[in-house]
Tab-separated table of C-alpha atoms in Angstrom:
chain	number	residue	atom	x	y	z
Y	1	MET	CA	-78.199	105.025	-86.587
Y	2	LEU	CA	-76.482	107.026	-89.302
Y	3	GLN	CA	-74.980	110.468	-88.682
Y	4	ILE	CA	-73.045	112.618	-91.141
Y	5	HIS	CA	-70.957	115.534	-89.820
Y	6	LYS	CA	-68.659	118.009	-91.512
Y	7	SER	CA	-66.375	120.732	-90.193
Y	8	THR	CA	-66.812	124.206	-91.683
Y	9	ASP	CA	-65.464	127.675	-90.977
Y	10	THR	CA	-68.402	128.317	-88.624
Y	11	GLY	CA	-68.215	124.958	-86.844
Y	12	MET	CA	-69.412	121.416	-87.380
Y	13	ILE	CA	-72.689	120.882	-89.249
Y	14	THR	CA	-74.920	117.846	-89.744
Y	15	LEU	CA	-75.603	116.722	-93.314
Y	16	ASP	CA	-78.289	114.606	-94.940
Y	17	GLN	CA	-75.974	113.189	-97.595
Y	18	VAL	CA	-72.334	112.188	-97.771
Y	19	GLU	CA	-69.899	114.848	-99.021
Y	20	ASN	CA	-66.129	114.993	-99.427
Y	21	GLY	CA	-64.439	115.781	-96.113
Y	22	ALA	CA	-67.422	114.532	-94.096
Y	23	TRP	CA	-67.352	112.142	-91.158
Y	24	VAL	CA	-69.872	109.290	-91.249
Y	25	ASN	CA	-70.769	107.776	-87.877
Y	26	LEU	CA	-72.640	104.459	-87.719
Y	27	VAL	CA	-74.014	103.109	-84.435
Y	28	ASN	CA	-75.631	99.658	-84.660
Y	29	PRO	CA	-76.609	100.464	-88.259
Y	30	SER	CA	-79.432	98.825	-90.188
Y	31	PRO	CA	-78.689	96.843	-93.391
Y	32	GLN	CA	-80.039	99.778	-95.434
Y	33	GLU	CA	-77.655	102.237	-93.730
Y	34	ILE	CA	-74.704	99.910	-94.257
Y	35	LEU	CA	-75.577	99.522	-97.931
Y	36	TYR	CA	-75.972	103.307	-98.384
Y	37	VAL	CA	-72.566	104.075	-96.871
Y	38	SER	CA	-70.921	101.252	-98.805
Y	39	ASN	CA	-72.298	102.463	-102.144
Y	40	SER	CA	-71.762	106.172	-101.422
Y	41	LEU	CA	-68.113	105.837	-100.343
Y	42	ASN	CA	-67.171	102.719	-102.309
Y	43	ILE	CA	-66.290	100.811	-99.117
Y	44	PRO	CA	-66.674	97.004	-99.024
Y	45	ILE	CA	-69.571	95.957	-96.804
Y	46	ASP	CA	-67.325	93.473	-94.959
Y	47	HIS	CA	-65.174	96.350	-93.671
Y	48	ILE	CA	-68.247	97.984	-92.141
Y	49	LYS	CA	-69.673	94.767	-90.688
Y	50	ALA	CA	-66.358	93.785	-89.109
Y	51	ALA	CA	-66.824	96.302	-86.282
Y	52	LEU	CA	-70.304	94.897	-85.555
Y	53	ASP	CA	-68.886	91.549	-84.413
Y	54	GLU	CA	-68.170	91.617	-80.672
Y	55	GLU	CA	-65.536	88.899	-81.078
Y	56	GLU	CA	-63.612	90.745	-83.807
Y	57	ARG	CA	-59.953	91.224	-82.905
Y	58	SER	CA	-58.080	94.524	-83.077
Y	59	ARG	CA	-56.181	94.945	-86.325
Y	60	ILE	CA	-55.214	97.334	-89.105
Y	61	GLU	CA	-55.245	96.593	-92.816
Y	62	VAL	CA	-55.180	98.418	-96.139
Y	63	ASP	CA	-57.544	96.991	-98.739
Y	64	GLU	CA	-59.202	98.336	-101.895
Y	65	GLY	CA	-58.140	101.911	-101.284
Y	66	CYS	CA	-59.343	101.897	-97.661
Y	67	THR	CA	-57.427	101.842	-94.399
Y	68	VAL	CA	-59.365	99.857	-91.812
Y	69	VAL	CA	-58.466	100.215	-88.127
Y	70	LEU	CA	-60.250	98.069	-85.548
Y	71	ILE	CA	-59.658	98.744	-81.851
Y	72	ASP	CA	-61.351	97.692	-78.618
Y	73	ILE	CA	-63.019	100.431	-76.597
Y	74	PRO	CA	-64.369	100.264	-73.012
Y	75	VAL	CA	-68.086	100.692	-72.310
Y	76	PRO	CA	-70.097	100.531	-69.054
Y	77	ASN	CA	-71.891	97.253	-68.348
Y	78	THR	CA	-75.509	97.149	-67.165
Y	79	ASN	CA	-74.982	93.693	-65.619
Y	80	GLN	CA	-72.728	94.399	-62.640
Y	81	GLU	CA	-72.083	90.708	-61.912
Y	82	ASP	CA	-70.278	90.420	-65.260
Y	83	GLY	CA	-68.099	93.419	-64.426
Y	84	ILE	CA	-68.843	97.119	-64.414
Y	85	TYR	CA	-67.096	97.506	-67.794
Y	86	TYR	CA	-66.430	95.425	-70.866
Y	87	THR	CA	-65.055	96.117	-74.350
Y	88	ILE	CA	-66.509	96.269	-77.853
Y	89	PRO	CA	-64.870	96.864	-81.248
Y	90	LEU	CA	-64.750	100.302	-82.844
Y	91	GLY	CA	-64.090	100.410	-86.575
Y	92	ILE	CA	-62.411	103.412	-88.207
Y	93	ILE	CA	-62.373	103.348	-92.011
Y	94	ILE	CA	-60.447	105.955	-93.976
Y	95	ASN	CA	-60.668	106.375	-97.739
Y	96	GLU	CA	-59.452	109.135	-100.011
Y	97	ASN	CA	-62.079	111.718	-99.045
Y	98	ASN	CA	-63.900	110.558	-95.899
Y	99	ILE	CA	-63.623	108.854	-92.542
Y	100	VAL	CA	-66.205	106.398	-91.183
Y	101	THR	CA	-66.630	105.178	-87.606
Y	102	VAL	CA	-68.661	102.050	-86.826
Y	103	SER	CA	-69.682	100.689	-83.417
Y	104	LEU	CA	-72.352	98.510	-81.861
Y	105	LYS	CA	-73.284	100.979	-79.122
Y	106	GLU	CA	-73.093	104.655	-78.389
Y	107	ASN	CA	-69.903	105.423	-76.502
Y	108	TYR	CA	-68.233	108.375	-74.818
Y	109	ILE	CA	-65.357	108.460	-77.294
Y	110	ILE	CA	-67.482	109.282	-80.337
Y	111	LYS	CA	-69.930	111.290	-78.248
Y	112	ASP	CA	-67.197	113.732	-77.201
Y	113	PHE	CA	-66.349	114.469	-80.830
Y	114	ILE	CA	-69.999	114.933	-81.767
Y	115	GLU	CA	-70.421	117.374	-78.882
Y	116	ARG	CA	-67.261	119.214	-79.967
Y	117	LYS	CA	-65.442	118.729	-76.656
Y	118	ASN	CA	-62.186	118.406	-78.599
Y	119	LYS	CA	-61.608	121.870	-80.060
Y	120	SER	CA	-58.762	120.863	-82.390
Y	121	PHE	CA	-60.940	118.318	-84.210
Y	122	TYR	CA	-61.733	118.645	-87.930
Y	123	THR	CA	-63.509	116.011	-90.019
Y	124	PHE	CA	-61.327	116.597	-93.085
Y	125	LYS	CA	-58.079	115.960	-91.141
Y	126	LYS	CA	-58.555	112.206	-91.284
Y	127	THR	CA	-55.202	111.071	-89.870
Y	128	ARG	CA	-55.357	113.549	-86.997
Y	129	PHE	CA	-58.959	112.483	-86.298
Y	130	LEU	CA	-57.886	108.809	-86.182
Y	131	LEU	CA	-55.091	109.570	-83.715
Y	132	GLN	CA	-57.394	111.728	-81.584
Y	133	ILE	CA	-59.824	108.813	-81.326
Y	134	LEU	CA	-56.979	106.499	-80.283
Y	135	TYR	CA	-55.758	109.025	-77.708
Y	136	LYS	CA	-59.239	109.523	-76.289
Y	137	ASN	CA	-59.645	105.753	-76.073
Y	138	SER	CA	-56.438	105.350	-74.047
Y	139	LYS	CA	-57.497	108.166	-71.721
Y	140	LEU	CA	-60.898	106.546	-71.217
Y	141	TYR	CA	-59.252	103.252	-70.269
Y	142	LEU	CA	-57.204	105.085	-67.634
Y	143	GLN	CA	-60.311	106.821	-66.280
Y	144	TYR	CA	-62.261	103.567	-66.031
Y	145	LEU	CA	-59.300	101.819	-64.393
Y	146	ARG	CA	-59.304	104.482	-61.675
Y	147	ASN	CA	-63.063	103.935	-61.255
Y	148	ILE	CA	-62.449	100.208	-60.840
Y	149	ASP	CA	-59.803	100.913	-58.181
Y	150	LYS	CA	-62.222	103.185	-56.269
Y	151	ALA	CA	-65.011	100.587	-56.518
Y	152	SER	CA	-62.593	97.942	-55.236
Y	153	ASP	CA	-61.742	100.092	-52.184
Y	154	LYS	CA	-65.441	100.550	-51.364
Y	155	ILE	CA	-66.132	96.830	-51.595
Y	156	GLU	CA	-63.103	96.048	-49.416
Y	157	SER	CA	-64.369	98.402	-46.700
Y	158	LYS	CA	-67.684	96.515	-46.734
Y	159	LEU	CA	-65.873	93.189	-46.550
Y	160	HIS	CA	-64.167	94.254	-43.313
Y	161	LYS	CA	-67.608	94.462	-41.697
Y	162	SER	CA	-69.729	91.805	-43.391
Y	163	LEU	CA	-67.516	89.147	-45.048
Y	164	LYS	CA	-70.447	88.065	-47.216
Y	165	ASN	CA	-70.371	86.269	-50.544
Y	166	GLN	CA	-72.013	89.252	-52.260
Y	167	GLU	CA	-68.924	91.414	-51.860
Y	168	LEU	CA	-66.688	88.636	-53.187
Y	169	ILE	CA	-68.947	88.300	-56.239
Y	170	GLN	CA	-68.628	92.038	-56.819
Y	171	LEU	CA	-64.844	91.764	-56.616
Y	172	LEU	CA	-65.005	88.922	-59.129
Y	173	GLY	CA	-66.963	91.223	-61.452
Y	174	LEU	CA	-64.237	93.861	-61.149
Y	175	GLU	CA	-61.621	91.245	-61.933
Y	176	LYS	CA	-63.549	90.319	-65.094
Y	177	SER	CA	-63.466	93.957	-66.176
Y	178	LEU	CA	-59.702	94.064	-65.641
Y	179	VAL	CA	-59.242	90.901	-67.703
Y	180	TYR	CA	-61.261	92.444	-70.550
Y	181	PHE	CA	-59.225	95.644	-70.309
Y	182	SER	CA	-55.852	93.900	-70.172
Y	183	THR	CA	-56.606	91.723	-73.212
Y	184	SER	CA	-58.010	94.620	-75.257
Y	185	LEU	CA	-55.186	97.006	-74.373
Y	186	LYS	CA	-52.570	94.505	-75.484
Y	187	SER	CA	-54.400	94.034	-78.798
Y	188	ASN	CA	-54.620	97.797	-79.242
Y	189	GLU	CA	-50.897	98.090	-78.526
Y	190	ILE	CA	-50.119	95.846	-81.495
Y	191	VAL	CA	-52.240	98.075	-83.744
Y	192	LEU	CA	-50.528	101.238	-82.494
Y	193	GLU	CA	-47.067	99.797	-82.993
Y	194	LYS	CA	-47.997	98.749	-86.528
Y	195	ILE	CA	-49.247	102.265	-87.328
Y	196	LEU	CA	-45.968	103.704	-86.048
Y	197	ARG	CA	-43.837	101.243	-88.037
Y	198	SER	CA	-45.659	100.960	-91.358
Y	199	THR	CA	-47.494	104.361	-91.469
Y	200	PRO	CA	-50.530	103.065	-93.436
Y	201	VAL	CA	-51.957	106.618	-93.425
Y	202	LYS	CA	-50.222	109.860	-94.355
Y	203	MET	CA	-48.699	111.401	-91.252
Y	204	TYR	CA	-47.089	114.751	-90.492
Y	205	PRO	CA	-44.471	115.356	-87.752
Y	206	GLU	CA	-47.103	116.543	-85.257
Y	207	ASP	CA	-49.141	113.415	-86.006
Y	208	THR	CA	-46.145	111.231	-85.146
Y	209	ASP	CA	-45.774	113.040	-81.817
Y	210	LEU	CA	-49.455	112.447	-81.050
Y	211	LEU	CA	-49.138	108.755	-81.951
Y	212	GLU	CA	-46.193	108.390	-79.586
Y	213	ASP	CA	-48.301	109.988	-76.828
Y	214	VAL	CA	-51.074	107.479	-77.563
Y	215	ILE	CA	-48.618	104.574	-77.277
Y	216	ILE	CA	-47.327	105.901	-73.944
Y	217	GLU	CA	-50.859	106.282	-72.549
Y	218	ASN	CA	-51.781	102.796	-73.750
Y	219	LYS	CA	-48.695	101.269	-72.079
Y	220	GLN	CA	-49.569	103.074	-68.857
Y	221	ALA	CA	-53.095	101.663	-69.020
Y	222	ILE	CA	-51.689	98.137	-69.520
Y	223	GLU	CA	-49.458	98.506	-66.467
Y	224	MET	CA	-52.320	99.860	-64.355
Y	225	ALA	CA	-54.616	97.014	-65.438
Y	226	ASN	CA	-51.965	94.425	-64.517
Y	227	ILE	CA	-51.271	96.049	-61.140
Y	228	TYR	CA	-54.949	96.362	-60.210
Y	229	SER	CA	-55.608	92.802	-61.375
Y	230	ASN	CA	-52.794	91.415	-59.193
Y	231	ILE	CA	-53.977	93.433	-56.188
Y	232	LEU	CA	-57.567	92.321	-56.690
Y	233	THR	CA	-56.582	88.669	-57.058
Y	234	GLY	CA	-54.545	88.853	-53.850
Y	235	THR	CA	-57.399	90.590	-52.035
Y	236	MET	CA	-59.939	87.966	-53.090
Y	237	ASP	CA	-57.639	85.129	-52.027
Y	238	ALA	CA	-57.008	86.795	-48.661
Y	239	TYR	CA	-60.683	87.375	-47.908
Y	240	ALA	CA	-61.586	83.876	-49.084
Y	241	SER	CA	-59.058	82.557	-46.558
Y	242	VAL	CA	-60.502	84.807	-43.842
Y	243	ILE	CA	-64.040	83.576	-44.536
Y	244	SER	CA	-62.833	79.961	-44.508
Y	245	ASN	CA	-60.980	80.560	-41.217
Y	246	ASN	CA	-64.077	82.122	-39.642
Y	247	LEU	CA	-66.084	79.109	-40.743
Y	248	ASN	CA	-63.579	76.790	-39.056
Y	249	ILE	CA	-63.847	78.803	-35.819
Y	250	VAL	CA	-67.647	78.570	-35.889
Y	251	MET	CA	-67.498	74.832	-36.560
Y	252	LYS	CA	-65.107	74.336	-33.616
Y	253	PHE	CA	-67.486	76.262	-31.351
Y	254	LEU	CA	-70.494	74.238	-32.491
Y	255	THR	CA	-68.564	71.009	-32.025
Y	256	SER	CA	-67.666	72.041	-28.461
Y	257	VAL	CA	-71.296	72.897	-27.704
Y	258	THR	CA	-72.399	69.545	-29.125
Y	259	ILE	CA	-69.935	67.687	-26.878
Y	260	VAL	CA	-71.048	69.606	-23.770
Y	261	LEU	CA	-74.727	68.948	-24.529
Y	262	SER	CA	-74.029	65.249	-25.081
Y	263	ILE	CA	-72.544	64.759	-21.590
Y	264	PRO	CA	-75.953	64.601	-19.739
Y	265	THR	CA	-77.190	62.126	-22.357
Y	266	MET	CA	-74.120	59.923	-21.821
Y	267	VAL	CA	-74.568	60.045	-18.001
Y	268	ALA	CA	-78.220	59.154	-18.294
Y	269	SER	CA	-77.354	56.301	-20.663
Y	270	PHE	CA	-74.869	54.819	-18.193
């Protein structure tokens, strides 16, 4: 899917062709869409395709007049057993006149900008737009981490009553999500620190302040992910021990019953 948006005095409009100051959004694009954007904006195809590889690592590089920023963003998972969330790459490519975003799936980060939920967003302010995306991404991580904590509390309350394997599998899925988050947040942190140190894009004083806020939010998300992961690991180990202890109690009871029932057989045998 190819979308072209541009900020004007009356608001943001949708265009049919690329213009200077426009924002080009690609979501799981076709080869024809990739080729069109590459030729229209003089962007190497490899820069666009990089964000379409789920295993691509977070990084920032300046090449052939383009600044390429790759970060990991959180998205909901349809397969709950593999975790309620996982991460995918989001590519942000900035050239002299335009900014391009590339992702494999629709996500809430880009969707909020399309729906104009961020009122201070303008497509021609490329550096500010980049930092706003990074800030929104850190905020979304924090929101999803709180959701994971709430889901963990609900599963724990069920475990108190049932102690079934299903609840432990759900906790394992949450732990997978936290592992994805922790790994991605640390990779994003390296990118943010590199932007702050090397300033690959032109930045104004207010942009630097926003970048520092993004770094703070990202560090907070890393700490929350580590804390929740440690709590969840401890919880799973504790409940696994409880289930094992209950099994031992049941086995002792069955062994006692077996011994009692075997007494008449022994008497009859003698």
